[in-house]
Tab-separated table of C-alpha atoms in Angstrom:
chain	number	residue	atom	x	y	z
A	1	UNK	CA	5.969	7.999	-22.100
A	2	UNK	CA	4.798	7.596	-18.559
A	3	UNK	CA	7.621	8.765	-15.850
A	4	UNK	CA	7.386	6.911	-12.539
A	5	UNK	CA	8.064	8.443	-9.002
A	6	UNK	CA	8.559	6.217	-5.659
A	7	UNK	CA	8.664	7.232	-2.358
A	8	UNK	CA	8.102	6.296	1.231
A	9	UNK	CA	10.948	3.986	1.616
A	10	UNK	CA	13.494	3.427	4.639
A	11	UNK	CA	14.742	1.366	7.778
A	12	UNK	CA	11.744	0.365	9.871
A	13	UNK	CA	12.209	-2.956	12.468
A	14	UNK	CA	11.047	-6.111	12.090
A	15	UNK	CA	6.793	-6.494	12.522
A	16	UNK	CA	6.783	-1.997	11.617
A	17	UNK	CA	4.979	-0.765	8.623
A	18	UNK	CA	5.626	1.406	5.401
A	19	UNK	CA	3.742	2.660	2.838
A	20	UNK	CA	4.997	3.135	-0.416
A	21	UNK	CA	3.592	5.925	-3.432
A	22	UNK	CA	4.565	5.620	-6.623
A	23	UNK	CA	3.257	9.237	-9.078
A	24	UNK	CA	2.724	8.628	-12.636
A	25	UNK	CA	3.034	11.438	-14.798
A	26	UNK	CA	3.204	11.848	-18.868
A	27	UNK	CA	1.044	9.347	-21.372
A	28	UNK	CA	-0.957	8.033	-18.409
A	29	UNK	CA	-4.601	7.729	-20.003
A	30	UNK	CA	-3.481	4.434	-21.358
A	31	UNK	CA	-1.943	2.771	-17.815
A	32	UNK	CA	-3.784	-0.505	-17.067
A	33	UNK	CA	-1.585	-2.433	-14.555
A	34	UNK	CA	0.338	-0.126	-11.822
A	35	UNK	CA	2.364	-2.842	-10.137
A	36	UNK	CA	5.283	-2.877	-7.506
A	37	UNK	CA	8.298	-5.524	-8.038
A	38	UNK	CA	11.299	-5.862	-5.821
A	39	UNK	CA	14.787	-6.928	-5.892
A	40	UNK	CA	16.663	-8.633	-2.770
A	41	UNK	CA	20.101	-8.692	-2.402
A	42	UNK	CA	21.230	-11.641	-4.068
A	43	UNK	CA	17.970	-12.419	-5.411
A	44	UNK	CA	16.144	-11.926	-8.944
A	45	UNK	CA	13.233	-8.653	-9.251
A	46	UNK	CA	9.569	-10.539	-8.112
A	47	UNK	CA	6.398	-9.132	-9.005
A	48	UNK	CA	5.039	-8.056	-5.208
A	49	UNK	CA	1.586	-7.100	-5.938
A	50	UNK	CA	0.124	-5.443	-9.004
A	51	UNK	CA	-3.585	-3.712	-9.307
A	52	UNK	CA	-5.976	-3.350	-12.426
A	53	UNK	CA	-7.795	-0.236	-13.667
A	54	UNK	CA	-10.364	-1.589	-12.029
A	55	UNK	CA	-9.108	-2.363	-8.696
A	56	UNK	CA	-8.055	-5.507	-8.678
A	57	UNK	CA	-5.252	-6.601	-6.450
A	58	UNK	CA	-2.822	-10.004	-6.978
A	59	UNK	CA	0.297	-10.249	-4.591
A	60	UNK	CA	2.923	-12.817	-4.095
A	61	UNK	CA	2.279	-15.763	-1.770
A	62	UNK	CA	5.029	-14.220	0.655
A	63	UNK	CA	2.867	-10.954	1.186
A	64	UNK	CA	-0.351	-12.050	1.508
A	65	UNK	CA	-2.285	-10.914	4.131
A	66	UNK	CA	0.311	-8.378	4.676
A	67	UNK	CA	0.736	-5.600	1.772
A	68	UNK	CA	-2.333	-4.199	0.070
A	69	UNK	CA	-2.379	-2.378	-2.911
A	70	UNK	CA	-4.052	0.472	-4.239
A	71	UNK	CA	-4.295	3.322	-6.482
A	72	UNK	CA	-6.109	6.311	-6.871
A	73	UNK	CA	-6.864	7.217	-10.683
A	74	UNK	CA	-7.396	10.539	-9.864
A	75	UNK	CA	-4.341	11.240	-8.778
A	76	UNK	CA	-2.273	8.936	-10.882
A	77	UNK	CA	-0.923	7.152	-7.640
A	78	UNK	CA	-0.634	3.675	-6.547
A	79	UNK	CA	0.393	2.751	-2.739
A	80	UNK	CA	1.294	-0.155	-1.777
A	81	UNK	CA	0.592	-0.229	2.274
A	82	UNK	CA	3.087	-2.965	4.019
A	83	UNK	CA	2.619	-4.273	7.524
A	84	UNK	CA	4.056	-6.893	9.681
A	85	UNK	CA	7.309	-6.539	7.755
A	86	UNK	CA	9.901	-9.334	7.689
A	87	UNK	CA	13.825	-9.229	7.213
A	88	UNK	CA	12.782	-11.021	4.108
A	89	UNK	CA	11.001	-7.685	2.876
A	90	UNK	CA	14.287	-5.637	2.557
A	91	UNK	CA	14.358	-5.003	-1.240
A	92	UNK	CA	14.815	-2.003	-3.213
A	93	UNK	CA	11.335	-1.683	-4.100
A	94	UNK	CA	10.087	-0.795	-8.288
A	95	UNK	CA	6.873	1.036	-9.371
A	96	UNK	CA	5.897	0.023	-12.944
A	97	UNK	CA	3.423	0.266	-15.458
A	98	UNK	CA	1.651	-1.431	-18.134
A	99	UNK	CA	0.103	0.169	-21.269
A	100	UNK	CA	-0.362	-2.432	-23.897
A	101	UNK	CA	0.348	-5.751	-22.035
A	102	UNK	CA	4.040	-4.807	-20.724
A	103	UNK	CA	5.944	-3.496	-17.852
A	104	UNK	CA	7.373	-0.346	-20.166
A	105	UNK	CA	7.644	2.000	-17.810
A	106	UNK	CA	9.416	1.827	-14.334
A	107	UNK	CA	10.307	3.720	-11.472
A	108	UNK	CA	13.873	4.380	-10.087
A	109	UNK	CA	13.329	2.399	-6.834
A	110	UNK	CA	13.470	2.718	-3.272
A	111	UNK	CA	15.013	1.007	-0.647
A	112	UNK	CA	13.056	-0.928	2.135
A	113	UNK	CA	14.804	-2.143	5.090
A	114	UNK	CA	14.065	-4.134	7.812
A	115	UNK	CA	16.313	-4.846	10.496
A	116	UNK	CA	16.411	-4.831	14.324
């Protein structure tokens, strides 16, 4: 069982910057893909970025050239570092985990806001 942690959330205005940290603790040996989804009000949860074990990052169209992704094995952590932030960002935002080709474990979310 791998327990998931986020942080780093809040209000920030239109064009600020976040980073999000997401701590995995328990069964981690096995983690492959740490990942961060989202879900808008009103919307469905979207994949945002994701990042292999061996550091490779994918993102959504929308956040391209924006967000970056990492982790740091050592320390179990994944970030994912969001700039030029939109209205369109505000989402509670999800840390998960894969460990044998599915998003099994998940975090309890934060909240990103952006708003003037």
């Amino acid at each position: 069982q791998v327990r998931l942690v986020e942080s780093g959330g809040g209000l920030v205005q239109p064009g600020g910057s976040l980073r999000l940290s997401c701590v995995a603790t328990g069964s981690i040996f096995s983690i492959a893909v740490m990942a961060w989804f989202r879900r808008a009000p009103g919307q469905e949860r979207e994949l945002v970025a994701l990042i292999t074990s061996v550091g490779t990052g994918r993102y959504v169209d929308s956040v391209k050239g924006r967000f970056t992704i990492s982790r740091n094995n050592a320390k179990n952590t994944v970030y994912l570092q969001m700039n030029n932030l939109k209205p369109e960002d505000t989402a509670v935002y999800y840390c998960a985990t894969q460990t044998r080709g599915v998003y099994d474990s998940w975090g309890q979310g934060t909240q990103v806001t952006v708003s003037s």
